[in-house]
Short mmCIF file of C-alpha atoms in Angstrom, two decimals:
data_model
loop_
_atom_site.label_atom_id
_atom_site.label_comp_id
_atom_site.label_asym_id
_atom_site.label_seq_id
_atom_site.Cartn_x
_atom_site.Cartn_y
_atom_site.Cartn_z
CA MET A 1 1.82 -1.63 -63.55
CA SER A 2 2.02 0.18 -61.12
CA LYS A 3 1.96 -0.72 -57.60
CA SER A 4 -0.81 1.05 -56.39
CA THR A 5 -2.66 -0.26 -59.62
CA LEU A 6 -1.33 -3.96 -58.73
CA ALA A 7 -2.91 -2.94 -54.82
CA ILE A 8 -6.20 -1.77 -56.31
CA ILE A 9 -6.59 -4.57 -58.75
CA ALA A 10 -6.34 -7.13 -56.00
CA GLY A 11 -9.31 -5.64 -54.44
CA ILE A 12 -10.98 -5.65 -57.93
CA SER A 13 -9.76 -9.06 -58.38
CA ALA A 14 -11.41 -10.24 -55.44
CA ALA A 15 -14.66 -8.93 -56.39
CA ALA A 16 -14.67 -10.82 -59.82
CA GLY A 17 -13.75 -14.05 -58.01
CA SER A 18 -17.22 -13.55 -55.43
CA ALA A 19 -18.88 -12.11 -58.77
CA ALA A 20 -17.72 -15.30 -60.61
CA THR A 21 -19.60 -17.48 -58.03
CA ALA A 22 -22.65 -15.75 -58.31
CA ALA A 23 -23.15 -16.24 -62.01
CA ILE A 24 -21.89 -19.74 -61.21
CA LEU A 25 -24.90 -20.22 -58.69
CA ILE A 26 -27.05 -18.47 -61.14
CA SER A 27 -26.55 -20.84 -63.96
CA ARG A 28 -26.84 -24.00 -62.03
CA SER A 29 -30.36 -22.85 -60.68
CA GLN A 30 -31.05 -21.08 -64.14
CA ARG A 31 -30.17 -24.69 -65.73
CA LYS A 32 -32.66 -26.83 -67.37
CA GLU A 33 -32.60 -30.32 -66.67
CA PRO A 34 -34.01 -33.27 -68.70
CA PRO A 35 -37.19 -34.64 -68.11
CA ILE A 36 -37.20 -37.55 -66.61
CA ALA A 37 -38.76 -40.33 -68.72
CA THR A 38 -41.70 -42.70 -67.10
CA PRO A 39 -41.23 -46.07 -67.66
CA THR A 40 -44.02 -47.87 -69.81
CA GLN A 41 -45.36 -51.05 -69.19
CA GLU A 42 -46.20 -53.05 -71.97
CA TYR A 43 -48.94 -55.40 -71.30
CA PRO A 44 -50.46 -58.89 -73.33
CA ARG A 45 -52.53 -58.57 -75.94
CA GLY A 46 -56.34 -58.88 -74.43
CA ILE A 47 -55.55 -58.26 -71.14
CA ALA A 48 -56.93 -54.00 -70.67
CA ALA A 49 -54.47 -51.62 -68.83
CA THR A 50 -54.72 -50.53 -65.49
CA PRO A 51 -56.50 -47.66 -65.34
CA THR A 52 -54.24 -44.87 -63.56
CA LEU A 53 -55.08 -43.60 -60.26
CA PRO A 54 -55.40 -40.34 -59.10
CA PRO A 55 -53.20 -39.13 -56.62
CA PRO A 56 -53.65 -39.75 -53.19
CA PRO A 57 -54.65 -36.04 -51.61
CA VAL A 58 -51.79 -33.65 -49.78
CA PRO A 59 -52.76 -32.90 -46.66
CA ALA A 60 -53.62 -29.40 -45.42
CA VAL A 61 -50.71 -27.73 -43.74
CA PRO A 62 -52.11 -26.26 -40.61
CA PRO A 63 -50.78 -21.99 -40.51
CA ALA A 64 -48.38 -21.08 -38.50
CA PRO A 65 -49.09 -19.51 -35.53
CA LEU A 66 -48.98 -16.26 -35.04
CA ARG A 67 -45.34 -15.01 -33.50
CA LYS A 68 -45.97 -13.05 -30.58
CA GLU A 69 -44.38 -9.17 -30.85
CA ILE A 70 -40.92 -9.76 -29.10
CA ILE A 71 -40.34 -7.26 -25.75
CA ALA A 72 -36.83 -6.86 -24.96
CA PRO A 73 -36.34 -6.38 -21.61
CA VAL A 74 -32.92 -4.23 -22.58
CA ASN A 75 -32.77 -0.81 -24.82
CA PRO A 76 -29.14 -0.48 -26.27
CA THR A 77 -29.55 2.79 -27.82
CA GLY A 78 -30.34 4.32 -24.47
CA VAL A 79 -26.71 5.46 -24.74
CA PHE A 80 -27.23 7.58 -26.71
CA GLN A 81 -28.97 10.28 -23.97
CA TYR A 82 -24.79 10.86 -23.32
CA GLY A 83 -23.99 11.48 -26.81
CA PHE A 84 -23.87 9.32 -30.39
CA PRO A 85 -20.38 8.19 -30.35
CA GLY A 86 -19.77 8.30 -33.91
CA PRO A 87 -18.93 8.21 -36.74
CA ILE A 88 -19.04 11.49 -37.18
CA ASN A 89 -17.88 13.39 -41.28
CA ASP A 90 -17.51 16.97 -40.31
CA LEU A 91 -19.14 17.51 -43.85
CA ARG A 92 -17.52 21.83 -44.58
CA PRO A 93 -18.86 23.33 -47.44
CA ASN A 94 -16.55 26.43 -48.43
CA LEU A 95 -16.02 28.94 -51.07
CA SER A 96 -13.87 27.39 -53.15
CA THR A 97 -14.24 23.37 -51.61
CA THR A 98 -16.47 21.07 -50.10
CA SER A 99 -14.96 18.82 -47.64
CA SER A 100 -15.54 15.55 -45.40
CA PHE A 101 -13.04 15.01 -43.14
CA ASP A 102 -12.10 12.11 -40.74
CA ARG A 103 -11.78 12.71 -37.44
CA ARG A 104 -9.77 9.21 -37.06
CA THR A 105 -6.22 9.77 -39.24
CA ARG A 106 -6.81 13.85 -39.27
CA ASN A 107 -7.71 14.06 -42.97
CA PRO A 108 -10.01 14.09 -44.94
CA HIS A 109 -12.07 11.74 -46.73
CA TRP A 110 -12.84 13.66 -49.70
CA VAL A 111 -12.18 17.67 -51.17
CA ALA A 112 -14.36 17.91 -53.79
CA GLU A 113 -13.84 21.53 -56.15
CA HIS A 114 -15.30 22.53 -59.43
CA ILE A 115 -13.35 24.68 -62.17
CA THR A 116 -13.93 26.12 -64.96
CA PRO A 117 -12.91 28.55 -68.27
CA ALA A 118 -13.70 31.47 -66.39
CA SER A 119 -12.64 30.84 -62.61
CA LEU A 120 -9.57 30.05 -63.70
CA SER A 121 -9.48 32.80 -65.63
CA ALA A 122 -10.07 35.27 -62.86
CA ASN A 123 -6.66 36.40 -61.22
CA ASN A 124 -7.87 37.97 -57.79
CA GLY A 125 -5.89 36.11 -55.20
CA ASN A 126 -2.74 35.61 -54.43
CA ARG A 127 -0.96 33.05 -52.48
CA SER A 128 1.70 35.10 -50.68
CA HIS A 129 -1.01 36.67 -48.93
CA SER A 130 -2.59 33.60 -47.60
CA THR A 131 -1.39 30.85 -44.70
CA PHE A 132 -2.22 27.78 -43.49
CA VAL A 133 -4.25 27.60 -40.78
CA GLU A 134 -6.40 24.91 -38.77
CA ASP A 135 -10.13 24.60 -39.14
CA GLU A 136 -11.72 25.50 -36.19
CA SER A 137 -15.00 24.01 -37.24
CA VAL A 138 -13.07 20.14 -36.20
CA PRO A 139 -13.37 20.32 -32.47
CA GLU A 140 -9.83 20.86 -31.12
CA LYS A 141 -9.33 17.06 -30.01
CA PHE A 142 -9.58 15.34 -33.68
CA ARG A 143 -8.19 18.43 -35.74
CA ALA A 144 -4.84 18.22 -37.53
CA LYS A 145 -2.67 20.97 -35.33
CA LEU A 146 0.30 23.42 -37.76
CA HIS A 147 2.27 21.58 -35.02
CA ASP A 148 1.98 18.41 -36.09
CA TYR A 149 3.87 18.79 -39.35
CA PHE A 150 6.67 20.56 -37.77
CA ARG A 151 9.74 19.24 -38.77
CA SER A 152 7.81 15.94 -39.63
CA GLY A 153 10.02 15.94 -42.94
CA TYR A 154 6.15 15.98 -45.36
CA ASP A 155 4.63 18.59 -47.04
CA ARG A 156 1.00 20.39 -46.48
CA GLY A 157 -0.23 19.03 -49.62
CA HIS A 158 -3.31 20.84 -50.30
CA GLN A 159 -5.67 18.14 -52.24
CA VAL A 160 -7.68 20.94 -53.92
CA PRO A 161 -4.65 23.90 -55.28
CA ALA A 162 -4.29 27.50 -54.03
CA ALA A 163 -3.77 27.61 -57.75
CA ASP A 164 -7.78 26.54 -58.92
CA ALA A 165 -9.02 29.83 -56.41
CA LYS A 166 -7.08 32.44 -57.43
CA TRP A 167 -10.99 33.77 -58.33
CA SER A 168 -10.87 35.67 -54.74
CA GLN A 169 -8.58 36.44 -51.79
CA ASP A 170 -10.97 34.18 -49.32
CA ALA A 171 -11.84 31.34 -51.44
CA MET A 172 -7.86 31.25 -52.00
CA ASP A 173 -7.81 31.40 -48.17
CA GLN A 174 -10.07 28.66 -47.42
CA THR A 175 -7.31 26.08 -49.57
CA PHE A 176 -4.68 26.88 -47.00
CA LEU A 177 -6.93 25.41 -44.20
CA LEU A 178 -5.69 21.95 -42.53
CA THR A 179 -9.16 20.28 -43.26
CA ASN A 180 -7.64 20.86 -47.44
CA MET A 181 -4.35 18.77 -46.54
CA CYS A 182 -2.51 15.39 -45.03
CA PRO A 183 1.48 14.67 -45.72
CA GLN A 184 2.56 14.55 -48.74
CA VAL A 185 6.14 13.51 -49.84
CA GLY A 186 7.78 16.91 -50.85
CA ASP A 187 10.44 16.72 -53.37
CA GLY A 188 9.41 14.25 -56.06
CA PHE A 189 6.00 14.51 -55.59
CA ASN A 190 3.42 18.03 -54.57
CA ARG A 191 5.80 19.87 -56.03
CA ASP A 192 6.82 18.06 -58.84
CA TYR A 193 4.80 15.04 -59.99
CA TRP A 194 1.31 15.65 -58.24
CA ALA A 195 1.63 19.71 -59.27
CA HIS A 196 2.22 18.30 -62.86
CA PHE A 197 -1.03 16.45 -62.36
CA GLU A 198 -2.79 19.64 -61.20
CA ASP A 199 -1.72 21.69 -63.53
CA PHE A 200 -3.53 19.04 -66.32
CA CYS A 201 -6.66 18.97 -64.20
CA ARG A 202 -6.69 22.91 -64.85
CA ARG A 203 -6.16 22.66 -68.53
CA LEU A 204 -8.58 20.33 -69.02
CA THR A 205 -10.85 23.80 -68.79
CA ASN A 206 -9.60 24.45 -72.38
CA HIS A 207 -12.05 21.89 -73.78
CA TYR A 208 -14.75 21.19 -71.94
CA PRO A 209 -16.60 24.28 -69.91
CA SER A 210 -16.73 22.83 -66.64
CA VAL A 211 -14.90 20.75 -64.68
CA ARG A 212 -15.87 18.68 -61.73
CA ILE A 213 -13.02 17.31 -59.19
CA ILE A 214 -13.16 14.81 -55.99
CA THR A 215 -9.49 14.48 -54.83
CA GLY A 216 -8.57 11.96 -51.52
CA PRO A 217 -6.33 9.98 -49.29
CA LEU A 218 -5.65 6.53 -49.46
CA TYR A 219 -4.24 3.38 -46.64
CA LEU A 220 -3.82 0.23 -49.17
CA PRO A 221 -2.01 -2.67 -48.42
CA ARG A 222 0.91 -4.08 -49.82
CA ARG A 223 2.35 -7.80 -49.58
CA ASP A 224 5.27 -8.44 -47.40
CA PRO A 225 7.65 -9.65 -49.32
CA GLU A 226 8.68 -12.45 -46.07
CA ASP A 227 5.21 -14.31 -45.90
CA GLY A 228 3.16 -12.97 -48.38
CA LYS A 229 0.35 -11.47 -46.21
CA TRP A 230 -1.06 -8.41 -47.21
CA ARG A 231 -1.27 -5.48 -44.75
CA VAL A 232 -1.63 -1.72 -43.90
CA SER A 233 0.93 0.09 -42.62
CA TYR A 234 1.47 3.83 -42.77
CA GLU A 235 3.36 6.50 -40.27
CA VAL A 236 1.70 9.07 -38.30
CA ILE A 237 3.31 12.00 -37.04
CA GLY A 238 2.50 14.76 -34.45
CA SER A 239 3.29 15.64 -30.93
CA PRO A 240 1.24 13.19 -29.92
CA PRO A 241 0.60 11.54 -33.21
CA ASN A 242 -2.60 12.32 -34.68
CA VAL A 243 -2.25 12.62 -38.15
CA ALA A 244 -1.88 9.63 -40.49
CA VAL A 245 0.20 9.74 -43.64
CA PRO A 246 -1.52 8.45 -46.82
CA THR A 247 0.19 5.83 -48.59
CA HIS A 248 -1.57 7.06 -51.99
CA PHE A 249 -3.96 9.57 -53.72
CA TYR A 250 -6.27 9.66 -55.81
CA LYS A 251 -7.71 11.85 -57.83
CA VAL A 252 -11.68 11.51 -59.95
CA ILE A 253 -12.39 13.91 -62.22
CA PHE A 254 -15.79 14.23 -64.02
CA ALA A 255 -15.43 16.68 -67.03
CA GLU A 256 -18.01 18.22 -68.04
CA ASP A 257 -19.70 18.78 -71.68
CA GLY A 258 -22.28 21.19 -70.17
CA LYS A 259 -25.20 20.57 -71.79
CA THR A 260 -27.99 19.28 -69.38
CA GLY A 261 -27.95 15.81 -68.88
CA GLY A 262 -24.57 15.79 -71.57
CA ASP A 263 -22.08 13.86 -71.35
CA VAL A 264 -19.82 13.27 -68.38
CA SER A 265 -15.74 12.20 -69.33
CA LEU A 266 -14.72 10.21 -66.46
CA GLY A 267 -11.62 9.53 -65.78
CA ALA A 268 -9.72 7.86 -61.78
CA PHE A 269 -6.02 8.03 -60.52
CA VAL A 270 -4.01 6.77 -57.87
CA LEU A 271 -1.19 7.52 -57.33
CA PRO A 272 1.24 6.26 -54.64
CA ASN A 273 2.73 9.63 -51.70
CA ALA A 274 6.12 8.84 -53.49
CA ARG A 275 8.93 10.66 -55.54
CA ILE A 276 7.46 9.82 -59.39
CA SER A 277 9.62 10.99 -62.18
CA THR A 278 8.24 13.08 -63.93
CA GLU A 279 8.96 10.35 -67.10
CA LYS A 280 6.84 8.28 -65.55
CA PRO A 281 2.91 8.31 -68.11
CA LEU A 282 0.13 9.64 -66.17
CA GLU A 283 -1.85 6.57 -68.02
CA SER A 284 0.10 4.32 -66.15
CA PHE A 285 -1.34 5.87 -62.72
CA GLU A 286 -5.43 5.21 -64.39
CA VAL A 287 -7.92 2.74 -62.31
CA PRO A 288 -11.28 2.00 -62.68
CA VAL A 289 -12.73 4.44 -60.67
CA GLU A 290 -14.56 1.58 -58.66
CA ALA A 291 -11.51 0.44 -57.59
CA ILE A 292 -11.34 3.67 -55.34
CA GLU A 293 -14.59 2.65 -54.06
CA ARG A 294 -13.55 -0.86 -52.76
CA ALA A 295 -10.53 0.73 -51.74
CA SER A 296 -11.50 4.16 -49.88
CA GLY A 297 -15.48 2.90 -48.94
CA LEU A 298 -17.18 5.81 -50.67
CA GLU A 299 -19.25 6.25 -54.01
CA PHE A 300 -18.46 8.80 -57.04
CA ALA A 301 -20.50 7.73 -59.53
CA SER A 302 -23.75 6.24 -58.17
CA LYS A 303 -26.03 8.95 -59.80
CA LEU A 304 -24.37 8.86 -63.26
CA PRO A 305 -25.67 6.51 -65.37
CA ALA A 306 -23.70 4.15 -68.10
CA GLN A 307 -24.95 5.66 -71.07
CA ARG A 308 -23.38 9.39 -70.28
CA ARG A 309 -19.64 8.01 -69.32
CA LYS A 310 -16.65 8.19 -71.36
CA LYS A 311 -13.59 7.66 -70.75
CA LEU A 312 -11.38 10.67 -70.12
CA CYS A 313 -8.42 9.16 -71.95
CA LYS A 314 -9.90 7.81 -74.83
CA GLU A 315 -11.33 11.67 -74.95
CA ILE A 316 -7.84 13.61 -74.24
CA THR A 317 -4.32 13.05 -74.69
CA CYS A 318 -3.82 12.30 -70.45
CA SER A 319 -0.46 13.77 -70.12
CA LEU A 320 1.13 15.70 -67.46
CA LEU A 321 3.23 19.40 -68.77
CA VAL A 322 6.34 19.69 -67.33
CA ARG A 323 7.59 23.36 -65.53
CA ASP A 324 9.48 24.23 -63.28
CA TYR A 325 8.28 24.34 -59.44
CA ALA A 326 9.59 28.25 -59.49
CA GLU A 327 7.69 28.65 -62.91
CA ARG A 328 4.54 27.28 -61.63
CA GLN A 329 4.47 29.37 -58.20
CA LYS A 330 4.77 33.00 -60.68
CA ASP A 331 1.65 31.77 -61.84
CA LEU A 332 -0.31 32.18 -57.87
CA ILE A 333 1.09 35.69 -58.24
CA GLY A 334 0.10 36.01 -61.86
CA LYS A 335 -2.05 35.55 -64.45
CA ALA A 336 -0.44 32.29 -66.74
CA PRO A 337 -1.22 31.85 -69.84
CA PRO A 338 -3.28 28.94 -70.70
CA LYS A 339 -1.81 25.56 -72.35
CA LYS A 340 -3.66 23.59 -74.72
CA LEU A 341 -3.94 20.09 -73.77
CA PRO A 342 -3.03 17.73 -76.91
CA LEU A 343 -6.41 16.12 -78.63
CA PRO A 344 -5.80 11.87 -78.68
CA ASP A 345 -4.06 10.57 -81.62
CA ARG A 346 -6.65 9.57 -83.89
CA THR A 347 -5.76 6.03 -86.25
CA SER A 348 -9.85 5.15 -87.69
#
């Protein structure tokens, strides 16, 4: 089991503990106590039993006096006359993405995208014509800057990849906004395992007519080897230090069957922001979607009923197709041939 899964499962375990406590409390309250036996008195023959007297009347409880409305001598919300402190989530709908930006970390909370066989087959965008740009929709003092990444040792890592927006040059250009970026380890992750993972998501359209993906950063705790306590620690880059370096990244995948009210194959994955061997199975990073929700404070599938849910990695084989980085970059200029996802092995 990966460290990322262990960290998230630790949060899930805490939830399980509270749930168990609640279950115990409920079971105690619903437990039926045995009836208390009323002792009977035996009377000698010829002596009649004393008739049972009715219980004494219960005195009436006087009604509680009406509570007087409290008039506060202060007005805390009056501070809003000078401005609302926040937090403010900069919601940004674009052609190819919709995102929510975290002003504190200068990273997105999440970035959503939608890919289909038709959108991926179009070839109207060229990555060589796109450039990284600051997102001026975010106030200047809160936005990530191009110079924040300069000589930081991290890539400007796309949350929604440019290759998913080749259907339009404008759509592709919008994926280069820094509100779609997070600092990512380059060799071994952004240019390798993470890129293969993005390719896996695209290949899902060989089996599903509609695929929706939400991607974002996580800041997960680690257990201190000396005192055994869990702490959240992450690097901050920039001058002055502004942009947080996530410890992990997640993807929540909704693979739709294309029918109204139809089934949705749901997959959730958490990967560490670190070099990952391409030999590592993708399924080793699969986690319950509830684990990502607990770690991120977000909700992804609250309106998706259980009867419509299927597990993605039980419907298809969740595995990577490893390709050379230079070859993948050519696909952003020329049309790439479709790659088929293998179907899962059925033993029954």
